[in-house]
Coordinates of C-alpha atoms and ligand atoms in Angstrom, one line a residue:
X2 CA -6.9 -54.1 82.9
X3 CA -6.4 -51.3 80.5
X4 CA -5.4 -52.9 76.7
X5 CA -4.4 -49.6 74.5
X6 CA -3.7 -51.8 71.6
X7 CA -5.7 -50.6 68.4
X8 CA -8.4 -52.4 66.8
X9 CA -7.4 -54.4 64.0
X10 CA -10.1 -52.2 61.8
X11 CA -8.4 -49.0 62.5
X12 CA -4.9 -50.2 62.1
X13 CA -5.5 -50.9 58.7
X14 CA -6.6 -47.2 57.8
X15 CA -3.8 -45.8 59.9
X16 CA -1.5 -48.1 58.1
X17 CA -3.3 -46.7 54.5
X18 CA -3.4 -43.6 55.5
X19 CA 0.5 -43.6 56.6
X20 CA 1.4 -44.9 53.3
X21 CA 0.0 -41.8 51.0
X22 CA 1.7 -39.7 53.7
X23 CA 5.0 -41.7 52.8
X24 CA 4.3 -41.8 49.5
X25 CA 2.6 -38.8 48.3
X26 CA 2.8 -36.1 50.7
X27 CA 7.1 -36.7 51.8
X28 CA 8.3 -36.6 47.9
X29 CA 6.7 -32.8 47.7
X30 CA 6.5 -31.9 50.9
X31 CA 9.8 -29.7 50.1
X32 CA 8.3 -28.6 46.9
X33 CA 5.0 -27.0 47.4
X34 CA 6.5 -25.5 50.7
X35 CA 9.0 -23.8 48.7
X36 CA 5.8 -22.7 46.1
X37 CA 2.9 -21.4 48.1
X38 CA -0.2 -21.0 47.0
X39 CA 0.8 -23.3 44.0
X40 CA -2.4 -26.5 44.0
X41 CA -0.7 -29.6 45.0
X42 CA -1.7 -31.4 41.7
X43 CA -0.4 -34.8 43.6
X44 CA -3.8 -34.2 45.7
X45 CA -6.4 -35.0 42.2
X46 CA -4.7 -38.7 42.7
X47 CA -5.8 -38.6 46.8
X48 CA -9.3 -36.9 45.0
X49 CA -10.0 -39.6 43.1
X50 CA -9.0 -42.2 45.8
X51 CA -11.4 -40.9 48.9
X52 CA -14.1 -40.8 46.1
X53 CA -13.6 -44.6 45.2
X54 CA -13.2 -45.4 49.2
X55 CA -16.1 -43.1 50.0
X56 CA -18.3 -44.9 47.2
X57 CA -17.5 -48.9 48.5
X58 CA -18.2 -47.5 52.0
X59 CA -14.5 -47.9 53.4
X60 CA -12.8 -45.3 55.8
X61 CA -11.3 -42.9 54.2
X62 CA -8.1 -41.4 53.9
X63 CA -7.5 -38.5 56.3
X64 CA -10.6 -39.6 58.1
X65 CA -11.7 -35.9 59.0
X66 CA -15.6 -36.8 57.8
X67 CA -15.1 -37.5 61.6
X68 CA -18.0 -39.0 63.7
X69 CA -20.8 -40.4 61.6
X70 CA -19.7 -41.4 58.1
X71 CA -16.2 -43.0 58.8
X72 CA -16.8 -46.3 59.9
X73 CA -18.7 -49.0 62.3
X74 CA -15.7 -49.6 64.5
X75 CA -14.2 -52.5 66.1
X76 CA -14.2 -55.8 64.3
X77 CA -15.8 -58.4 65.6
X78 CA -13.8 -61.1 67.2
X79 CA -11.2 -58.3 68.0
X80 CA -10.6 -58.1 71.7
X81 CA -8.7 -55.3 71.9
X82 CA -11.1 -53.2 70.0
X83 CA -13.3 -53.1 72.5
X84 CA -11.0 -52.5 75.1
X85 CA -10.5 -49.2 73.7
X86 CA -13.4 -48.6 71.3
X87 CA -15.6 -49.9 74.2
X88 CA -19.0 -50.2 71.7
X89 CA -18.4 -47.8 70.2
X90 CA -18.9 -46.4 65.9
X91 CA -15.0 -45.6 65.9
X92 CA -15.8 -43.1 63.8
X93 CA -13.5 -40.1 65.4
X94 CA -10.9 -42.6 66.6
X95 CA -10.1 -43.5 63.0
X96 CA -10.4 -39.6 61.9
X97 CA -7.8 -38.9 64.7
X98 CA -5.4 -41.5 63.5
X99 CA -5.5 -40.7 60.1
X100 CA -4.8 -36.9 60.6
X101 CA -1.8 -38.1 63.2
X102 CA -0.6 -40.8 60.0
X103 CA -1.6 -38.0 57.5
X104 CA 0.4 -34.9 59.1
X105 CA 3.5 -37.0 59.9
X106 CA 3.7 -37.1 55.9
X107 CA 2.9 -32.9 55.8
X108 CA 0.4 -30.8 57.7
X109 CA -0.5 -28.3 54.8
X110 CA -0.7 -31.1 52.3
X111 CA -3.1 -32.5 54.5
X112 CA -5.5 -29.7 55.6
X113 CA -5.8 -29.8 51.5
X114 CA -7.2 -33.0 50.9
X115 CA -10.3 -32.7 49.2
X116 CA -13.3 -33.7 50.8
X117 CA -11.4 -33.1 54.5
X118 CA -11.9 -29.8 55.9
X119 CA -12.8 -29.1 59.1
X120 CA -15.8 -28.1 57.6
X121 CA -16.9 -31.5 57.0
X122 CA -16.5 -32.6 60.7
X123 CA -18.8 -29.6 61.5
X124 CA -21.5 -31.6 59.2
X125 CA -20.8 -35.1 60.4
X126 CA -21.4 -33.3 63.9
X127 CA -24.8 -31.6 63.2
X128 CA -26.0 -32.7 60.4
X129 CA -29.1 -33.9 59.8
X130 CA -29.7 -37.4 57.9
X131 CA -30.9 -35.2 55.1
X132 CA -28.3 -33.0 55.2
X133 CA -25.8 -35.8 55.5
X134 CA -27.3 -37.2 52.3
X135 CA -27.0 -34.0 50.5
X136 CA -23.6 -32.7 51.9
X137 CA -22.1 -36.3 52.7
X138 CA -19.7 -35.6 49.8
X139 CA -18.6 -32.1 49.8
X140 CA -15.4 -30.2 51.1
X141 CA -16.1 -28.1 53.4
X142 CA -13.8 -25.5 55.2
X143 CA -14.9 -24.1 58.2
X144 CA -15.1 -19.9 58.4
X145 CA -15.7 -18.5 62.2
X146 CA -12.9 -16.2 62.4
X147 CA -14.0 -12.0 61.2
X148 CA -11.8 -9.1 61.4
X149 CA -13.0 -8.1 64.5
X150 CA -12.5 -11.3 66.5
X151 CA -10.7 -15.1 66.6
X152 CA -10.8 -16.6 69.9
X153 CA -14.2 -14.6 71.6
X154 CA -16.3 -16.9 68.6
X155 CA -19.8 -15.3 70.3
X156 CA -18.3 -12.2 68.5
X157 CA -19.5 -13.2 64.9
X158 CA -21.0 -10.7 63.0
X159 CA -21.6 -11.8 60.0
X160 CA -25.6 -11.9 59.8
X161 CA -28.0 -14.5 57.9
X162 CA -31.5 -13.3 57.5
X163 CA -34.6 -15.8 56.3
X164 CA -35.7 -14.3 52.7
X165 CA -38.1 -16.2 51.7
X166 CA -36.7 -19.7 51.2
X167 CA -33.3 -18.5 51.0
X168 CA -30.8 -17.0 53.8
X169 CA -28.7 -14.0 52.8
X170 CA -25.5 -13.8 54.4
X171 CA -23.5 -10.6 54.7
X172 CA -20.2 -10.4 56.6
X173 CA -16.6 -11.0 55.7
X174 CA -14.5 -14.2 57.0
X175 CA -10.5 -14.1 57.4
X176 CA -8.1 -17.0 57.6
X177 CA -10.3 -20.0 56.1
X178 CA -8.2 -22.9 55.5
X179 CA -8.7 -24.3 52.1
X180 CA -11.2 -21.3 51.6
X181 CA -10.4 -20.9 47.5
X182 CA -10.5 -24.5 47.1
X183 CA -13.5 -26.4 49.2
X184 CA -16.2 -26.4 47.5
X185 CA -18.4 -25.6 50.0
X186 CA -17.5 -23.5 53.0
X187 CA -19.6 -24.1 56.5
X188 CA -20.0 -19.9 57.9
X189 CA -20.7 -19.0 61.2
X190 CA -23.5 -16.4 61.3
X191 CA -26.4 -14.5 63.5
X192 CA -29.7 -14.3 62.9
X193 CA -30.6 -12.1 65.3
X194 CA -27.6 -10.4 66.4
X195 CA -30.1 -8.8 69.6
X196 CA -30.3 -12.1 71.1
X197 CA -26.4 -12.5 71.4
X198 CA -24.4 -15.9 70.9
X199 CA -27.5 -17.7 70.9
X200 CA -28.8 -16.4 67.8
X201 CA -25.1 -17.6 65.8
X202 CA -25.7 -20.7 63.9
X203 CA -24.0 -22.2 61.0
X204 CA -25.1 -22.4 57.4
X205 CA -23.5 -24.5 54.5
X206 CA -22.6 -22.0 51.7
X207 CA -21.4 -23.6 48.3
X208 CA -18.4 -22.1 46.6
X209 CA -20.5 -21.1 43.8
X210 CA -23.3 -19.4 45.9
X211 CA -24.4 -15.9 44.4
X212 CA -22.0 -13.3 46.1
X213 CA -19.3 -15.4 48.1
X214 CA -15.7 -14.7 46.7
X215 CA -12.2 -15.1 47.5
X216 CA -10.9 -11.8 48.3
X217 CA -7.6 -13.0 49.0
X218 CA -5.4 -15.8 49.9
X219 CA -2.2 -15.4 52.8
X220 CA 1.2 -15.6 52.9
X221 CA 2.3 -18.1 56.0
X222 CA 5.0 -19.3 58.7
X223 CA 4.0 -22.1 57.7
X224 CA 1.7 -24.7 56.4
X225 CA 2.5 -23.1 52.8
X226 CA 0.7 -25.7 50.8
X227 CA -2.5 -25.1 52.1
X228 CA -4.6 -21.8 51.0
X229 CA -5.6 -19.8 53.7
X230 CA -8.3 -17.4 52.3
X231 CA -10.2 -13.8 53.2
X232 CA -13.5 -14.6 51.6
X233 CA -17.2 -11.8 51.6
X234 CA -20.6 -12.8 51.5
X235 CA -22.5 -9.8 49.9
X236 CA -26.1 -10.9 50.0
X237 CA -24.6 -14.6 49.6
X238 CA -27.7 -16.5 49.0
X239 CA -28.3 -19.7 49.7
X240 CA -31.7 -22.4 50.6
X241 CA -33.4 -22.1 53.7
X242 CA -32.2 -25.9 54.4
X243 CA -28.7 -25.1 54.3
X244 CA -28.5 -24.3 57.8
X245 CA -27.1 -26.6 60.3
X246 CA -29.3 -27.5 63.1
X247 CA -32.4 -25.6 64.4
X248 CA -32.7 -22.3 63.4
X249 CA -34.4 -21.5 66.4
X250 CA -33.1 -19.1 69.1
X251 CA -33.2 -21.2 72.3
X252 CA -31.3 -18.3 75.0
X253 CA -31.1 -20.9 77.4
X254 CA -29.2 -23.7 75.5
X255 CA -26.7 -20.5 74.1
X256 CA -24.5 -21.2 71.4
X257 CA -23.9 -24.7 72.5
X258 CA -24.7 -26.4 69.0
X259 CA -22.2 -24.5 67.0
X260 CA -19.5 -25.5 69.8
X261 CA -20.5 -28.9 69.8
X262 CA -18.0 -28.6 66.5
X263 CA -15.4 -28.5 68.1
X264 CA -15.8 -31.4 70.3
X265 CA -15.1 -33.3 67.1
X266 CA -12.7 -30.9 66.0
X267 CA -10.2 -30.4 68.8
X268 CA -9.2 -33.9 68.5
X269 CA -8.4 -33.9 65.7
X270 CA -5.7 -30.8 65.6
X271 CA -4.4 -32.5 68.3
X272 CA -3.4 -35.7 66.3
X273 CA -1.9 -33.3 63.7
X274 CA 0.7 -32.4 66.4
X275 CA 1.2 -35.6 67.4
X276 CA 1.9 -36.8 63.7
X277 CA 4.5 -34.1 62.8
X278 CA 5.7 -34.2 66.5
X279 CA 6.3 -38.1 65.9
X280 CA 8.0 -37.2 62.0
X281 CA 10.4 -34.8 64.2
X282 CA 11.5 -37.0 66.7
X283 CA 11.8 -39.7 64.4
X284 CA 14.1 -38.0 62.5
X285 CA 16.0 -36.8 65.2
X286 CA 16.7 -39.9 66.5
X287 CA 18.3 -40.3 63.0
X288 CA 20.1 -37.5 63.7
X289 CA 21.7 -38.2 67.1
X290 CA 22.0 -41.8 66.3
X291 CA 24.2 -41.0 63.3
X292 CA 26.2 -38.5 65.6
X293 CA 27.1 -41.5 68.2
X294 CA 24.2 -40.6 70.5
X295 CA 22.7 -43.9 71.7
X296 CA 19.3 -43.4 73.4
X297 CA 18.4 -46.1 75.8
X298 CA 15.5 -47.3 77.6
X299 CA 17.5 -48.7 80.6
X300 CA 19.4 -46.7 81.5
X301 CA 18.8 -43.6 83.9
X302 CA 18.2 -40.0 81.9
X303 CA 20.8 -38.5 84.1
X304 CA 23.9 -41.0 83.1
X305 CA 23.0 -40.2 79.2
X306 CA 24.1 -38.0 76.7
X307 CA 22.6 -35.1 77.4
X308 CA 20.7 -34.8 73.9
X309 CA 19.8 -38.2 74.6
X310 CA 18.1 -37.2 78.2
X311 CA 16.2 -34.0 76.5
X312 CA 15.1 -36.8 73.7
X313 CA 13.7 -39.1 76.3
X314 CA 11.7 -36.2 77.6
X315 CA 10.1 -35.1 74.4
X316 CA 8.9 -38.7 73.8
X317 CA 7.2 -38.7 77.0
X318 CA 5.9 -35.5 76.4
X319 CA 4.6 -36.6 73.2
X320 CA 3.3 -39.8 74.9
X321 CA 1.2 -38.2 76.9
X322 CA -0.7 -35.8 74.2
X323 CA -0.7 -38.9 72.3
X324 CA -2.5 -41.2 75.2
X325 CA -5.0 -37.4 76.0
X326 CA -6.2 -37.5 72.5
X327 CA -7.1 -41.0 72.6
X328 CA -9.0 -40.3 75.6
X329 CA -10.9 -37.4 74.1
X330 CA -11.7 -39.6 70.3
X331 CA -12.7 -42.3 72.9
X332 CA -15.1 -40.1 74.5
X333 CA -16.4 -38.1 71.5
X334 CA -17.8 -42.1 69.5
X335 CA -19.2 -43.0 72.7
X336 CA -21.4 -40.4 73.1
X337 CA -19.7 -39.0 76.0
X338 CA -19.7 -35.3 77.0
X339 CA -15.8 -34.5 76.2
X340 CA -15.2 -30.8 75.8
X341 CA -13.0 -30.9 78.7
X342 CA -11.3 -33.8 77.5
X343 CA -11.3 -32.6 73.8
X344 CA -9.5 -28.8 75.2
X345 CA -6.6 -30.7 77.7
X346 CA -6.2 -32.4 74.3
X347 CA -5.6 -29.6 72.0
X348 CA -3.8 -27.5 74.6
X349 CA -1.4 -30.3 75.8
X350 CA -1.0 -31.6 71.8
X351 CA -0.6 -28.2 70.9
X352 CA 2.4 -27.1 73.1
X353 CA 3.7 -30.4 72.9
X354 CA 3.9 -30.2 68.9
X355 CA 5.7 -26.5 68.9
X356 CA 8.3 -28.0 71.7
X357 CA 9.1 -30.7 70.3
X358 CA 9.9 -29.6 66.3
X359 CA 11.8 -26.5 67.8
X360 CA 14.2 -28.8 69.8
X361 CA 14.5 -31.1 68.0
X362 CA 15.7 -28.6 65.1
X363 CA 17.9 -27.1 67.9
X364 CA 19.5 -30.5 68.8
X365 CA 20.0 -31.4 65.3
X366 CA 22.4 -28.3 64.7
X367 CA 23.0 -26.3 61.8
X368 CA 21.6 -29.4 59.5
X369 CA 18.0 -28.9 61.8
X370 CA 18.2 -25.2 61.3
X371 CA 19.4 -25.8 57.1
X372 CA 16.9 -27.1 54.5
X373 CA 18.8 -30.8 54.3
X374 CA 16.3 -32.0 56.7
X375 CA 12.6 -31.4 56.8
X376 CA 13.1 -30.7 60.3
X377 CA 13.1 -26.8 59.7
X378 CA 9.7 -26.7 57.7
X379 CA 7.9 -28.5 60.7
X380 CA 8.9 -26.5 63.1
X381 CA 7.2 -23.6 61.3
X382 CA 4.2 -25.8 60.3
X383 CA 3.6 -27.0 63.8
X384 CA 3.0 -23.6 65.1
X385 CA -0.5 -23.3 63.8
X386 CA -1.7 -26.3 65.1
X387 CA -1.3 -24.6 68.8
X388 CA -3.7 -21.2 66.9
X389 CA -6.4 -22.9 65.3
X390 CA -9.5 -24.3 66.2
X391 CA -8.8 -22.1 69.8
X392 CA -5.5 -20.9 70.9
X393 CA -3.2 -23.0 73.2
X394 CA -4.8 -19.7 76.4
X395 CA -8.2 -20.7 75.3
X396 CA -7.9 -24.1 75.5
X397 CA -6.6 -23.6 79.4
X398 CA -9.5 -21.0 79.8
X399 CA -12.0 -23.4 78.9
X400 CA -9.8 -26.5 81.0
X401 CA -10.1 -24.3 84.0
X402 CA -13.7 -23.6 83.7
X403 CA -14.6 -26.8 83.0
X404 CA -12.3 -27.8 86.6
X405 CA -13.5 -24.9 88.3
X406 CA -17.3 -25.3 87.7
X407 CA -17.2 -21.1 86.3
X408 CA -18.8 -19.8 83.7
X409 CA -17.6 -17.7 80.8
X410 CA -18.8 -14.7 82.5
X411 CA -17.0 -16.0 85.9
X412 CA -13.9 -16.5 84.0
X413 CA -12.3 -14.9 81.1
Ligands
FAD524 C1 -3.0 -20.4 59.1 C2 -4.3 -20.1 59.8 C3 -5.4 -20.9 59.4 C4 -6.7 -20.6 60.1 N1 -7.8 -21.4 59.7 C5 -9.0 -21.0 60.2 C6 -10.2 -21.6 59.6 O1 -10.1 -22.5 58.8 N2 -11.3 -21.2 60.1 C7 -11.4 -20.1 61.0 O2 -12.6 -19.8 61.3 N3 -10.3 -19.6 61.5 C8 -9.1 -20.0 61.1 N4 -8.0 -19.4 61.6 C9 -8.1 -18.3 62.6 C10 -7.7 -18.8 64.0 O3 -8.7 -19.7 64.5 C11 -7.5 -17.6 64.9 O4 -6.4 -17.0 64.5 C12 -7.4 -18.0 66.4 O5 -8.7 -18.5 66.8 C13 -7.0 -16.9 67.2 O6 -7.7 -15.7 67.0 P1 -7.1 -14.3 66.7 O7 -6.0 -14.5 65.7 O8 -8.1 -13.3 66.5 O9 -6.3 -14.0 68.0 P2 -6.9 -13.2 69.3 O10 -8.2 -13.8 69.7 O11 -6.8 -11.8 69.1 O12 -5.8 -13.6 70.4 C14 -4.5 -13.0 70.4 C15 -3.7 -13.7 71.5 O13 -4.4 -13.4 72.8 C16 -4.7 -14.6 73.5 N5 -6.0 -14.5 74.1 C17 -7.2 -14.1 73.6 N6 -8.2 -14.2 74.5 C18 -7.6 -14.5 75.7 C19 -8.1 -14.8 77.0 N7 -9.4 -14.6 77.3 N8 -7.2 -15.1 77.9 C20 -5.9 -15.3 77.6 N9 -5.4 -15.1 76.4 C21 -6.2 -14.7 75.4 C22 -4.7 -15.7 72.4 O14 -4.5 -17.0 72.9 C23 -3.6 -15.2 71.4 O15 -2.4 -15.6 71.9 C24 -6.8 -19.6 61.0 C25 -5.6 -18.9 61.4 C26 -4.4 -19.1 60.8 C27 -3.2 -18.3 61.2

């Protein structure tokens, strides 16, 4: 029998992390949208409360340390954990259900909580023991994309070369979330740019490393409260230890280690839809509900309101990125190969987040399309959740591989 109930352990940092959405991230959510690159100051509190949860050893908030640090998992005596948690560390299960509980409050507020980048799932991913010692408690943003490339990542060209017992990066990175304000940012690079995708690895570089700067920051659709930043390495040093994983060439294994990131990752941007999906049709419901629309659960789509039918569809809709990114979390604590899994995720999450905020800001009227409701903002926030960490095509590329049994070179 299948029991999708969560775990008693992971309720309680869903139900944490839902309440600083409530009650931090809603009250300014307006504000700091309205004031972009402005620092959310409301995020020192969150700052100060990760630090005191990451020091007793609790989850924390937003959960994106991801699969490693966040947690042992189900709680003993709880039968329904293991239902779904199977045996399980729980760790990106509770990372996806925070970012779902954290982006129903506000997407940029939370791809700016300190110590949460993407970055830092990168690290949980590959890091070694040491390195998890030594970087356990950074913020880390994660910088693949270059001017000449975004979704073809064995296109980096940004080069690391072994000086001594330092690396020294040169190249220039576009689009880093939280870029200006991690403080350390994990960078794609080659070091050997003959031997191809292979030869790209990723290093940790610390915001203060000699010859890393912020070049510039973006002006956005949406997610206005978090920075977005163009940032150059000119001969950025850093220590030979800094990189992630072997910094062997193995041609045969390709650049599977660096993508192994995003088996953690994709998840994860998947809940984000799902959390500002869920804000939008929540408040929607609100909408119809105060405009005499009732929505009900017995009767047939086709005798209802219209508006009520086309809601019914986008909670199904919703449902089923919901139930797809549960699989993929699942999969990803248990060990279990999931890139497949973690794509259908993202790409169904994805579409499913940009579909639903747009209609339901198109059912709502002239209030969803006005700045009364918050419905406008997510609408625009939403869209870069179906961009980053691989495009909503990429994602079906890698799907249909995957299915098909192609390669990349068999199928582009
Ligand atoms: C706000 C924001 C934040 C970001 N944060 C980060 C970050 O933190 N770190 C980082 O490294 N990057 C980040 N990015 C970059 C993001 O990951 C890229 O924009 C994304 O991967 C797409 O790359 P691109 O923009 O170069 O588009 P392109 O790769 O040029 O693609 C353009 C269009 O063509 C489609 N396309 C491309 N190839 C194919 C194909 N083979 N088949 C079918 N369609 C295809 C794409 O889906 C897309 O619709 C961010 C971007 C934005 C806008």
């Amino acid at each position: 029998m299948i029991n999708l109930e969560l775990p008693k352990k992971l309720r309680a940092s869903a139900n944490q992390a839902h309440q600083v959405a409530a009650e931090i991230f809603r009250p300014v959510s307006r504000k700091y949208d309205l004031a972009e690159h402005e620092y959310p100051v409301e995020l020192d509190t969150m700052a100060a409360m990760v630090e005191g949860l990451a020091d007793s050893g609790t989850q924390d908030i937003s959960g994106a340390t991801g699969g490693r640090k966040a947690g042992s998992g189900a709680a003993a005596g709880d039968d329904h954990a293991t239902e779904l948690l199977g045996n399980s560390n729980g760790g990106n299960m509770s990372a996806l259900l925070n970012a779902l509980e954290t982006c129903w409050g506000d997407v940029g507020l939370m791809l700016s909580i300190p110590y949460q980048g993407l970055g830092n799932a990168a690290i949980a991913a590959v890091a070694t023991d040491e390195q998890l010692e030594r970087f356990g408690k950074v913020w880390a943003a994660m910088a693949i994309t270059e001017p000449s490339f975004g979704s073809d990542s064995a296109a980096v060209s940004t080069t690391a070369v072994l000086d001594g017992d330092e690396w020294v990066l040169n190249g220039t990175k576009i689009f880093v979330t939280a870029g200006s304000r991690a403080t350390h940012i994990v960078v794609w690079a080659s070091v050997d740019r003959s031997k191809g995708r292979a030869a790209i690895k990723s290093f940790v570089v610390p915001q203060d490393a000699p010859g890393l700067t912020v070049s510039r920051l973006e002006h956005k659709l949406g997610i206005k409260a978090s920075d977005t930043a163009e940032l150059r390495l000119e001969d950025c040093r850093i220590p030979a230890d800094n990189i992630l994983g072997s910094p062997e060439v193995n041609v045969e294994k390709g650049f599977a280690g660096v993508m192994q990131t995003f088996d953690n990752t994709r998840p994860l941007v998947a809940a984000m839809a799902i959390g500002v999906g869920r804000a939008a049709l929540e408040e929607l419901r609100t909408v119809l509900e105060q405009a005499g629309v009732e929505i009900s659960y017995d009767t047939p789509a086709n005798n209802q309101h219209a508006a009520a039918a086309e809601f019914l569809r986008l909670e199904a809709d919703w449902e089923a990125a919901y139930l797809l990114s549960l699989r993929a979390a699942w999969m990803a604590d248990n060990k279990k190969p999931n890139s497949l899994q973690a794509s259908m995720a993202k790409a169904k999450a994805g579409r499913m987040g940009t579909d639903v905020t747009l209609k339901a800001v198109e059912l709502a009227g002239p209030l969803g399309y006005s700045e009364h409701t918050l419905l406008e903002k997510w609408s625009r926030d939403s869209k870069i959740l179906d961009i980053f960490e691989g495009t909503q095509q990429i994602q079906q590329l890698i799907v249909a591989r995957r299915v098909l049994e192609l390669t990349s070179a068999e199928l582009k």
